[in-house]
């Protein structure tokens, strides 16, 4: 969606948003506000993984909550029970999520709703393991007392410190996916999305590329799960039901299918909007649901497309005004 704008303008906008997010802790000192925005950043990472599947490859997955949970429990148990440092547990969470995603290789031959139902079944299985295997996950009681993240001797014990950790991870994943989109692998994913049969005829190994896509998305979602565990410091299996997968899917769709920035925007909308409406009490979820319907009515380009359209009109108006002023001078 950004290819209609000069690259300098696109990156200026992105850097401006990054500066705003970096200075957010100075704008508001409320821990709860920083806590909620940190949660939006974490799900922004998960939504980017979903965007890789849905927006780049056209793969409908309802299994991202499973990888979020695997990453969260892996990081929590390694740091709490085995004394692993946070960074080691963080990368282990992503690695294990990626390895587990290999289970889905046989279903990558499916398309559309059939693939979605298959990944839904996978999420249900993982959730049942979280609930019933108490020796591994703590069962319905969950995991309490998850330690704060730390990097070397630097313990990130405050909400602000965790916020900046989440922001750094989001920026790194965003930049990595941006580079991935222009790579050979990214072009192969886009070819599969446009026409799978034509992509196969051109020599692309469909099963291999789809499997790699699932692994990358699972690893990134596992990273988000690790951040979620140390951000909340408590895990419960009910945090990782298939409804959480639906939420992550909504984030990618509301923000704009195929837009990395849209995935982040969608995460902020889905996480922050219910909190902003909390004062309305019983009407909160009604208004929230109504707004989601409106956002989905924007079409596949979502809120990122709406913003792009507004920017196009502003630029067109400025160019028109510039031409008129030049004509008047001549």
mmCIF file of C-alpha atoms in Angstrom:
data_model
loop_
_atom_site.group_PDB
_atom_site.id
_atom_site.type_symbol
_atom_site.label_atom_id
_atom_site.label_comp_id
_atom_site.label_asym_id
_atom_site.label_seq_id
_atom_site.Cartn_x
_atom_site.Cartn_y
_atom_site.Cartn_z
ATOM 1 C CA UNK A 1 0.000 0.000 0.000
ATOM 2 C CA UNK A 2 2.938 2.264 0.561
ATOM 3 C CA UNK A 3 4.220 1.972 -2.999
ATOM 4 C CA UNK A 4 1.930 4.849 -4.094
ATOM 5 C CA UNK A 5 3.889 7.295 -1.943
ATOM 6 C CA UNK A 6 7.488 8.476 -2.254
ATOM 7 C CA UNK A 7 9.716 6.265 -0.039
ATOM 8 C CA UNK A 8 11.039 9.360 1.734
ATOM 9 C CA UNK A 9 7.491 10.339 2.736
ATOM 10 C CA UNK A 10 6.665 6.817 3.930
ATOM 11 C CA UNK A 11 9.769 6.549 6.077
ATOM 12 C CA UNK A 12 9.289 10.063 7.427
ATOM 13 C CA UNK A 13 5.841 9.033 8.629
ATOM 14 C CA UNK A 14 7.155 5.820 10.164
ATOM 15 C CA UNK A 15 9.982 7.595 11.958
ATOM 16 C CA UNK A 16 7.505 10.199 13.219
ATOM 17 C CA UNK A 17 5.302 7.468 14.711
ATOM 18 C CA UNK A 18 8.358 5.807 16.253
ATOM 19 C CA UNK A 19 9.420 9.084 17.864
ATOM 20 C CA UNK A 20 5.885 9.503 19.236
ATOM 21 C CA UNK A 21 5.913 5.997 20.714
ATOM 22 C CA UNK A 22 9.426 6.483 22.100
ATOM 23 C CA UNK A 23 8.320 9.642 23.875
ATOM 24 C CA UNK A 24 5.031 8.226 25.132
ATOM 25 C CA UNK A 25 6.379 7.484 28.598
ATOM 26 C CA UNK A 26 7.249 11.168 28.959
ATOM 27 C CA UNK A 27 3.777 12.228 27.815
ATOM 28 C CA UNK A 28 1.960 9.995 30.307
ATOM 29 C CA UNK A 29 3.385 8.759 33.589
ATOM 30 C CA UNK A 30 0.403 6.524 34.402
ATOM 31 C CA UNK A 31 1.585 2.935 34.804
ATOM 32 C CA UNK A 32 -1.753 1.483 33.706
ATOM 33 C CA UNK A 33 -1.706 3.450 30.442
ATOM 34 C CA UNK A 34 1.863 2.334 29.728
ATOM 35 C CA UNK A 35 0.832 -1.240 30.611
ATOM 36 C CA UNK A 36 -2.011 -1.224 28.071
ATOM 37 C CA UNK A 37 0.114 0.318 25.314
ATOM 38 C CA UNK A 38 2.821 -2.288 26.013
ATOM 39 C CA UNK A 39 0.175 -4.952 25.516
ATOM 40 C CA UNK A 40 -0.737 -3.343 22.180
ATOM 41 C CA UNK A 41 2.934 -3.475 21.137
ATOM 42 C CA UNK A 42 3.125 -7.168 22.073
ATOM 43 C CA UNK A 43 0.073 -8.006 20.007
ATOM 44 C CA UNK A 44 1.471 -5.816 17.257
ATOM 45 C CA UNK A 45 4.313 -8.363 17.025
ATOM 46 C CA UNK A 46 1.805 -11.232 16.893
ATOM 47 C CA UNK A 47 -0.279 -9.371 14.283
ATOM 48 C CA UNK A 48 2.806 -8.968 12.096
ATOM 49 C CA UNK A 49 3.193 -12.747 12.137
ATOM 50 C CA UNK A 50 -0.461 -13.059 11.147
ATOM 51 C CA UNK A 51 0.058 -10.502 8.382
ATOM 52 C CA UNK A 52 2.861 -12.609 6.926
ATOM 53 C CA UNK A 53 0.444 -15.529 6.624
ATOM 54 C CA UNK A 54 -2.700 -13.715 5.570
ATOM 55 C CA UNK A 55 -1.452 -10.604 3.817
ATOM 56 C CA UNK A 56 1.649 -11.964 2.084
ATOM 57 C CA UNK A 57 0.760 -15.588 1.358
ATOM 58 C CA UNK A 58 -3.032 -15.537 1.578
ATOM 59 C CA UNK A 59 -3.033 -18.297 4.218
ATOM 60 C CA UNK A 60 -5.964 -18.208 6.638
ATOM 61 C CA UNK A 61 -4.720 -19.373 10.034
ATOM 62 C CA UNK A 62 -6.711 -19.569 13.257
ATOM 63 C CA UNK A 63 -3.808 -21.150 15.110
ATOM 64 C CA UNK A 64 -1.728 -18.186 16.240
ATOM 65 C CA UNK A 65 -3.008 -18.333 19.832
ATOM 66 C CA UNK A 66 -1.389 -21.767 20.124
ATOM 67 C CA UNK A 67 2.039 -20.388 19.226
ATOM 68 C CA UNK A 68 1.470 -17.375 21.474
ATOM 69 C CA UNK A 69 0.749 -19.766 24.347
ATOM 70 C CA UNK A 70 3.689 -22.048 23.555
ATOM 71 C CA UNK A 71 6.036 -19.079 23.571
ATOM 72 C CA UNK A 72 4.540 -17.697 26.774
ATOM 73 C CA UNK A 73 4.666 -20.953 28.743
ATOM 74 C CA UNK A 74 8.140 -21.824 27.450
ATOM 75 C CA UNK A 75 9.618 -18.504 28.522
ATOM 76 C CA UNK A 76 7.758 -18.489 31.836
ATOM 77 C CA UNK A 77 8.767 -22.013 32.866
ATOM 78 C CA UNK A 78 12.387 -21.676 31.759
ATOM 79 C CA UNK A 79 12.913 -18.465 33.716
ATOM 80 C CA UNK A 80 10.854 -19.377 36.772
ATOM 81 C CA UNK A 81 11.573 -23.082 37.226
ATOM 82 C CA UNK A 82 14.999 -23.459 35.636
ATOM 83 C CA UNK A 83 16.580 -20.059 36.214
ATOM 84 C CA UNK A 84 17.270 -19.286 32.566
ATOM 85 C CA UNK A 85 18.132 -15.678 31.719
ATOM 86 C CA UNK A 86 15.360 -13.818 29.957
ATOM 87 C CA UNK A 87 17.097 -13.482 26.575
ATOM 88 C CA UNK A 88 17.827 -17.215 26.404
ATOM 89 C CA UNK A 89 14.216 -18.025 27.309
ATOM 90 C CA UNK A 90 12.974 -15.436 24.812
ATOM 91 C CA UNK A 91 14.799 -17.056 21.895
ATOM 92 C CA UNK A 92 13.903 -20.532 23.134
ATOM 93 C CA UNK A 93 10.226 -19.532 23.113
ATOM 94 C CA UNK A 94 10.458 -18.506 19.475
ATOM 95 C CA UNK A 95 12.489 -21.588 18.536
ATOM 96 C CA UNK A 96 10.090 -24.044 20.188
ATOM 97 C CA UNK A 97 7.091 -22.359 18.581
ATOM 98 C CA UNK A 98 8.803 -22.688 15.207
ATOM 99 C CA UNK A 99 9.601 -26.366 15.776
ATOM 100 C CA UNK A 100 6.037 -27.141 16.865
ATOM 101 C CA UNK A 101 4.710 -25.380 13.754
ATOM 102 C CA UNK A 102 6.316 -28.140 11.679
ATOM 103 C CA UNK A 103 3.382 -30.273 12.808
ATOM 104 C CA UNK A 104 1.262 -28.171 10.443
ATOM 105 C CA UNK A 105 3.339 -29.033 7.365
ATOM 106 C CA UNK A 106 0.905 -31.761 6.185
ATOM 107 C CA UNK A 107 -2.024 -29.309 6.181
ATOM 108 C CA UNK A 108 -0.248 -26.656 4.113
ATOM 109 C CA UNK A 109 -1.728 -28.325 1.038
ATOM 110 C CA UNK A 110 -5.159 -27.103 2.158
ATOM 111 C CA UNK A 111 -6.580 -23.766 1.073
ATOM 112 C CA UNK A 112 -9.004 -21.157 2.365
ATOM 113 C CA UNK A 113 -11.510 -22.146 5.004
ATOM 114 C CA UNK A 114 -10.215 -25.743 5.091
ATOM 115 C CA UNK A 115 -6.808 -24.515 6.224
ATOM 116 C CA UNK A 116 -8.484 -22.230 8.753
ATOM 117 C CA UNK A 117 -10.484 -25.096 10.295
ATOM 118 C CA UNK A 118 -7.393 -27.303 10.466
ATOM 119 C CA UNK A 119 -5.401 -24.627 12.312
ATOM 120 C CA UNK A 120 -8.413 -24.069 14.580
ATOM 121 C CA UNK A 121 -8.221 -27.735 15.564
ATOM 122 C CA UNK A 122 -4.528 -27.298 16.346
ATOM 123 C CA UNK A 123 -5.302 -24.370 18.659
ATOM 124 C CA UNK A 124 -7.916 -26.406 20.508
ATOM 125 C CA UNK A 125 -5.465 -29.290 21.010
ATOM 126 C CA UNK A 126 -2.759 -26.993 22.403
ATOM 127 C CA UNK A 127 -5.272 -25.309 24.709
ATOM 128 C CA UNK A 128 -6.413 -28.689 26.063
ATOM 129 C CA UNK A 129 -2.796 -29.599 26.790
ATOM 130 C CA UNK A 130 -2.385 -26.335 28.714
ATOM 131 C CA UNK A 131 -5.511 -27.093 30.758
ATOM 132 C CA UNK A 132 -4.951 -30.803 31.482
ATOM 133 C CA UNK A 133 -1.172 -31.272 31.743
ATOM 134 C CA UNK A 134 -0.732 -29.744 35.194
ATOM 135 C CA UNK A 135 2.824 -31.090 35.576
ATOM 136 C CA UNK A 136 3.834 -29.023 32.570
ATOM 137 C CA UNK A 137 1.681 -25.895 32.591
ATOM 138 C CA UNK A 138 0.115 -25.682 36.042
ATOM 139 C CA UNK A 139 -3.286 -26.577 34.612
ATOM 140 C CA UNK A 140 -6.220 -24.296 35.249
ATOM 141 C CA UNK A 141 -4.315 -22.502 38.026
ATOM 142 C CA UNK A 142 -1.826 -21.239 35.474
ATOM 143 C CA UNK A 143 1.659 -19.965 36.255
ATOM 144 C CA UNK A 144 2.224 -17.376 38.981
ATOM 145 C CA UNK A 145 5.286 -15.372 39.899
ATOM 146 C CA UNK A 146 6.857 -15.055 36.459
ATOM 147 C CA UNK A 147 9.983 -12.913 36.929
ATOM 148 C CA UNK A 148 10.529 -9.536 35.353
ATOM 149 C CA UNK A 149 12.590 -9.622 32.163
ATOM 150 C CA UNK A 150 16.247 -8.774 32.508
ATOM 151 C CA UNK A 151 19.122 -8.169 30.127
ATOM 152 C CA UNK A 152 22.387 -9.038 31.827
ATOM 153 C CA UNK A 153 22.519 -7.210 35.129
ATOM 154 C CA UNK A 154 19.803 -4.796 34.013
ATOM 155 C CA UNK A 155 16.458 -5.865 35.470
ATOM 156 C CA UNK A 156 13.449 -4.405 33.670
ATOM 157 C CA UNK A 157 11.234 -4.123 36.708
ATOM 158 C CA UNK A 158 9.175 -1.064 35.780
ATOM 159 C CA UNK A 159 6.318 -0.665 33.328
ATOM 160 C CA UNK A 160 8.333 1.885 31.348
ATOM 161 C CA UNK A 161 11.319 -0.465 30.982
ATOM 162 C CA UNK A 162 9.108 -3.313 29.748
ATOM 163 C CA UNK A 163 7.385 -0.883 27.385
ATOM 164 C CA UNK A 164 10.661 0.021 25.690
ATOM 165 C CA UNK A 165 11.625 -3.648 25.445
ATOM 166 C CA UNK A 166 8.349 -4.380 23.639
ATOM 167 C CA UNK A 167 8.867 -1.357 21.388
ATOM 168 C CA UNK A 168 12.376 -2.480 20.401
ATOM 169 C CA UNK A 169 11.167 -5.998 19.568
ATOM 170 C CA UNK A 170 8.290 -4.608 17.489
ATOM 171 C CA UNK A 171 10.603 -2.316 15.518
ATOM 172 C CA UNK A 172 13.075 -5.146 14.833
ATOM 173 C CA UNK A 173 10.323 -7.505 13.637
ATOM 174 C CA UNK A 174 8.761 -4.757 11.499
ATOM 175 C CA UNK A 175 12.066 -3.977 9.782
ATOM 176 C CA UNK A 176 12.840 -7.673 9.295
ATOM 177 C CA UNK A 177 9.460 -8.297 7.651
ATOM 178 C CA UNK A 178 9.900 -5.198 5.497
ATOM 179 C CA UNK A 179 13.148 -6.639 4.155
ATOM 180 C CA UNK A 180 11.532 -10.063 3.836
ATOM 181 C CA UNK A 181 8.801 -8.679 1.580
ATOM 182 C CA UNK A 182 11.393 -7.593 -0.996
ATOM 183 C CA UNK A 183 13.327 -10.864 -0.862
ATOM 184 C CA UNK A 184 12.976 -13.901 -3.089
ATOM 185 C CA UNK A 185 11.019 -15.627 -0.343
ATOM 186 C CA UNK A 186 8.626 -12.678 -0.056
ATOM 187 C CA UNK A 187 8.042 -12.613 -3.802
ATOM 188 C CA UNK A 188 7.336 -16.350 -3.715
ATOM 189 C CA UNK A 189 4.710 -15.793 -1.011
ATOM 190 C CA UNK A 190 3.062 -13.064 -3.080
ATOM 191 C CA UNK A 191 3.042 -15.344 -6.136
ATOM 192 C CA UNK A 192 1.294 -18.043 -4.097
ATOM 193 C CA UNK A 193 -1.272 -15.522 -2.911
ATOM 194 C CA UNK A 194 -2.035 -14.331 -6.447
ATOM 195 C CA UNK A 195 -2.268 -17.750 -8.107
ATOM 196 C CA UNK A 196 -1.042 -20.909 -6.434
ATOM 197 C CA UNK A 197 -1.255 -23.024 -9.580
ATOM 198 C CA UNK A 198 0.685 -20.475 -11.617
ATOM 199 C CA UNK A 199 3.301 -20.250 -8.869
ATOM 200 C CA UNK A 200 3.711 -24.027 -8.907
ATOM 201 C CA UNK A 201 4.017 -24.002 -12.690
ATOM 202 C CA UNK A 202 6.790 -21.386 -12.441
ATOM 203 C CA UNK A 203 8.875 -23.730 -10.301
ATOM 204 C CA UNK A 204 8.002 -22.599 -6.763
ATOM 205 C CA UNK A 205 7.856 -25.424 -4.210
ATOM 206 C CA UNK A 206 4.473 -24.532 -2.731
ATOM 207 C CA UNK A 207 4.619 -26.879 0.262
ATOM 208 C CA UNK A 208 8.121 -25.778 1.225
ATOM 209 C CA UNK A 209 7.383 -22.052 0.962
ATOM 210 C CA UNK A 210 4.124 -22.353 2.900
ATOM 211 C CA UNK A 211 5.874 -24.382 5.603
ATOM 212 C CA UNK A 212 8.621 -21.777 5.877
ATOM 213 C CA UNK A 213 5.958 -19.085 6.150
ATOM 214 C CA UNK A 214 4.236 -20.924 9.015
ATOM 215 C CA UNK A 215 7.569 -21.401 10.799
ATOM 216 C CA UNK A 216 8.548 -17.716 10.534
ATOM 217 C CA UNK A 217 5.100 -16.583 11.702
ATOM 218 C CA UNK A 218 5.205 -19.079 14.587
ATOM 219 C CA UNK A 219 8.669 -17.940 15.706
ATOM 220 C CA UNK A 220 7.594 -14.292 15.753
ATOM 221 C CA UNK A 221 4.376 -15.153 17.607
ATOM 222 C CA UNK A 222 6.442 -17.158 20.097
ATOM 223 C CA UNK A 223 8.513 -14.032 20.739
ATOM 224 C CA UNK A 224 5.274 -12.143 21.387
ATOM 225 C CA UNK A 225 4.218 -14.902 23.786
ATOM 226 C CA UNK A 226 7.453 -14.539 25.739
ATOM 227 C CA UNK A 227 6.899 -10.790 26.074
ATOM 228 C CA UNK A 228 3.287 -11.414 27.099
ATOM 229 C CA UNK A 229 4.341 -13.794 29.897
ATOM 230 C CA UNK A 230 6.877 -11.433 31.446
ATOM 231 C CA UNK A 231 4.614 -8.436 30.923
ATOM 232 C CA UNK A 232 1.624 -10.009 32.704
ATOM 233 C CA UNK A 233 3.712 -12.113 35.158
ATOM 234 C CA UNK A 234 0.820 -14.576 35.231
ATOM 235 C CA UNK A 235 -0.423 -17.068 32.678
ATOM 236 C CA UNK A 236 -3.781 -18.789 32.424
ATOM 237 C CA UNK A 237 -4.843 -21.258 29.690
ATOM 238 C CA UNK A 238 -7.905 -19.116 29.003
ATOM 239 C CA UNK A 239 -5.578 -16.439 27.614
ATOM 240 C CA UNK A 240 -4.832 -18.734 24.661
ATOM 241 C CA UNK A 241 -8.149 -20.067 23.421
ATOM 242 C CA UNK A 242 -9.139 -19.915 19.759
ATOM 243 C CA UNK A 243 -10.830 -16.584 20.536
ATOM 244 C CA UNK A 244 -7.365 -15.101 20.950
ATOM 245 C CA UNK A 245 -6.539 -16.368 17.454
ATOM 246 C CA UNK A 246 -9.658 -14.625 16.193
ATOM 247 C CA UNK A 247 -8.511 -11.396 17.869
ATOM 248 C CA UNK A 248 -5.114 -11.588 16.167
ATOM 249 C CA UNK A 249 -6.849 -12.256 12.851
ATOM 250 C CA UNK A 250 -9.091 -9.217 13.427
ATOM 251 C CA UNK A 251 -6.016 -7.079 14.100
ATOM 252 C CA UNK A 252 -4.550 -7.918 10.698
ATOM 253 C CA UNK A 253 -7.897 -7.458 8.931
ATOM 254 C CA UNK A 254 -8.893 -4.191 10.617
ATOM 255 C CA UNK A 255 -5.506 -2.630 10.020
ATOM 256 C CA UNK A 256 -5.386 -3.678 6.391
ATOM 257 C CA UNK A 257 -4.546 -7.009 4.775
ATOM 258 C CA UNK A 258 -1.060 -6.895 3.280
ATOM 259 C CA UNK A 259 0.091 -3.835 5.264
ATOM 260 C CA UNK A 260 2.708 -4.225 7.978
ATOM 261 C CA UNK A 261 1.832 -0.822 9.401
ATOM 262 C CA UNK A 262 -1.825 -1.850 9.226
ATOM 263 C CA UNK A 263 -1.145 -4.890 11.422
ATOM 264 C CA UNK A 264 0.304 -2.637 14.121
ATOM 265 C CA UNK A 265 -2.573 -0.162 13.766
ATOM 266 C CA UNK A 266 -5.062 -3.028 14.072
ATOM 267 C CA UNK A 267 -3.355 -4.273 17.230
ATOM 268 C CA UNK A 268 -3.631 -0.851 18.832
ATOM 269 C CA UNK A 269 -7.302 -0.594 17.869
ATOM 270 C CA UNK A 270 -8.267 -4.053 19.182
ATOM 271 C CA UNK A 271 -6.291 -3.699 22.438
ATOM 272 C CA UNK A 272 -6.806 -0.049 23.341
ATOM 273 C CA UNK A 273 -10.337 0.617 22.086
ATOM 274 C CA UNK A 274 -12.102 -1.591 24.710
ATOM 275 C CA UNK A 275 -10.074 0.118 27.447
ATOM 276 C CA UNK A 276 -10.978 3.563 26.097
ATOM 277 C CA UNK A 277 -14.654 2.584 26.177
ATOM 278 C CA UNK A 278 -14.516 1.071 29.679
ATOM 279 C CA UNK A 279 -16.199 4.126 31.234
ATOM 280 C CA UNK A 280 -19.362 3.406 29.208
ATOM 281 C CA UNK A 281 -19.818 0.180 31.206
ATOM 282 C CA UNK A 282 -22.564 -2.052 29.753
ATOM 283 C CA UNK A 283 -22.540 -0.341 26.363
ATOM 284 C CA UNK A 284 -18.794 -0.781 25.986
ATOM 285 C CA UNK A 285 -18.783 -4.058 24.042
ATOM 286 C CA UNK A 286 -21.799 -3.031 21.963
ATOM 287 C CA UNK A 287 -20.022 0.103 20.743
ATOM 288 C CA UNK A 288 -16.766 -1.830 20.339
ATOM 289 C CA UNK A 289 -18.475 -4.457 18.171
ATOM 290 C CA UNK A 290 -20.212 -1.767 16.124
ATOM 291 C CA UNK A 291 -16.915 0.021 15.495
ATOM 292 C CA UNK A 292 -15.304 -3.245 14.377
ATOM 293 C CA UNK A 293 -18.121 -3.688 11.857
ATOM 294 C CA UNK A 294 -17.454 -0.162 10.574
ATOM 295 C CA UNK A 295 -13.719 -0.803 10.355
ATOM 296 C CA UNK A 296 -14.258 -4.064 8.483
ATOM 297 C CA UNK A 297 -16.544 -2.183 6.113
ATOM 298 C CA UNK A 298 -13.473 -0.306 4.917
ATOM 299 C CA UNK A 299 -12.564 -3.387 2.868
ATOM 300 C CA UNK A 300 -9.336 -5.394 2.753
ATOM 301 C CA UNK A 301 -7.209 -2.242 2.864
ATOM 302 C CA UNK A 302 -8.561 -1.470 6.322
ATOM 303 C CA UNK A 303 -7.513 1.529 8.360
ATOM 304 C CA UNK A 304 -4.126 1.701 6.654
ATOM 305 C CA UNK A 305 -5.959 2.068 3.343
ATOM 306 C CA UNK A 306 -8.181 4.788 4.788
ATOM 307 C CA UNK A 307 -5.124 6.687 5.977
ATOM 308 C CA UNK A 308 -3.434 6.199 2.582
ATOM 309 C CA UNK A 309 -6.508 7.531 0.795
ATOM 310 C CA UNK A 310 -6.589 10.607 3.039
ATOM 311 C CA UNK A 311 -2.896 11.245 2.401
ATOM 312 C CA UNK A 312 -3.411 10.902 -1.358
ATOM 313 C CA UNK A 313 -6.143 13.533 -1.273
ATOM 314 C CA UNK A 314 -3.995 15.899 0.779
ATOM 315 C CA UNK A 315 -1.038 15.471 -1.570
ATOM 316 C CA UNK A 316 -3.260 15.887 -4.624
ATOM 317 C CA UNK A 317 -4.755 19.064 -3.156
ATOM 318 C CA UNK A 318 -1.294 20.434 -2.389
ATOM 319 C CA UNK A 319 -0.084 19.673 -5.909
ATOM 320 C CA UNK A 320 -3.181 21.341 -7.367
ATOM 321 C CA UNK A 321 -2.644 24.419 -5.180
ATOM 322 C CA UNK A 322 0.994 24.510 -6.227
ATOM 323 C CA UNK A 323 0.098 24.434 -9.911
ATOM 324 C CA UNK A 324 -2.457 27.233 -9.452
ATOM 325 C CA UNK A 325 0.079 29.389 -7.576
ATOM 326 C CA UNK A 326 2.676 28.783 -10.264
ATOM 327 C CA UNK A 327 0.198 29.684 -13.008
ATOM 328 C CA UNK A 328 -0.659 32.911 -11.194
ATOM 329 C CA UNK A 329 3.025 33.862 -10.921
ATOM 330 C CA UNK A 330 3.572 33.281 -14.651
#
